Structure formats: structure tokens, C-alpha cells
């Protein structure tokens, strides 16, 4: 799948895919 960017042209879908955990990591309190 190709996504058309108005600034840089056609881009691959892989550039917009993140396969990891999207939960925020916060530092330990203290």
C-alpha cells in the first residue's frame, strides 16, 4: 500500500507502522 504525502510524495505503509507496545514508559517515582 502506498500513502501519498503532500510534502514528499508516495511513501510505503511500513514507514507509518509501529509493531511494538505503544504504552508510555514512565520513570520510577523517587
XYZ file of C-alpha atoms in Angstrom:
30
model
C 0.000 0.000 0.000
C 1.292 3.455 -0.846
C 0.336 6.623 1.013
C 0.531 9.930 -0.850
C 2.229 12.648 1.218
C 1.612 16.230 0.027
C 5.170 17.178 1.065
C 7.351 14.238 -0.014
C 5.289 12.188 -2.491
C 4.399 8.490 -2.255
C 5.580 6.623 0.848
C 5.414 2.947 1.849
C 2.924 1.921 4.533
C 5.812 0.415 6.531
C 7.037 3.910 7.399
C 3.809 4.517 9.313
C 3.563 1.131 11.074
C 4.804 0.501 14.612
C 4.701 -3.125 15.765
C 5.787 -2.635 19.384
C 3.974 -1.759 22.595
C 2.607 1.785 22.370
C 2.133 2.275 26.128
C 4.157 5.163 27.569
C 7.159 4.274 29.735
C 7.431 6.451 32.813
C 10.472 6.703 35.084
C 10.232 5.247 38.581
C 8.934 7.623 41.276
C 11.502 8.938 43.642
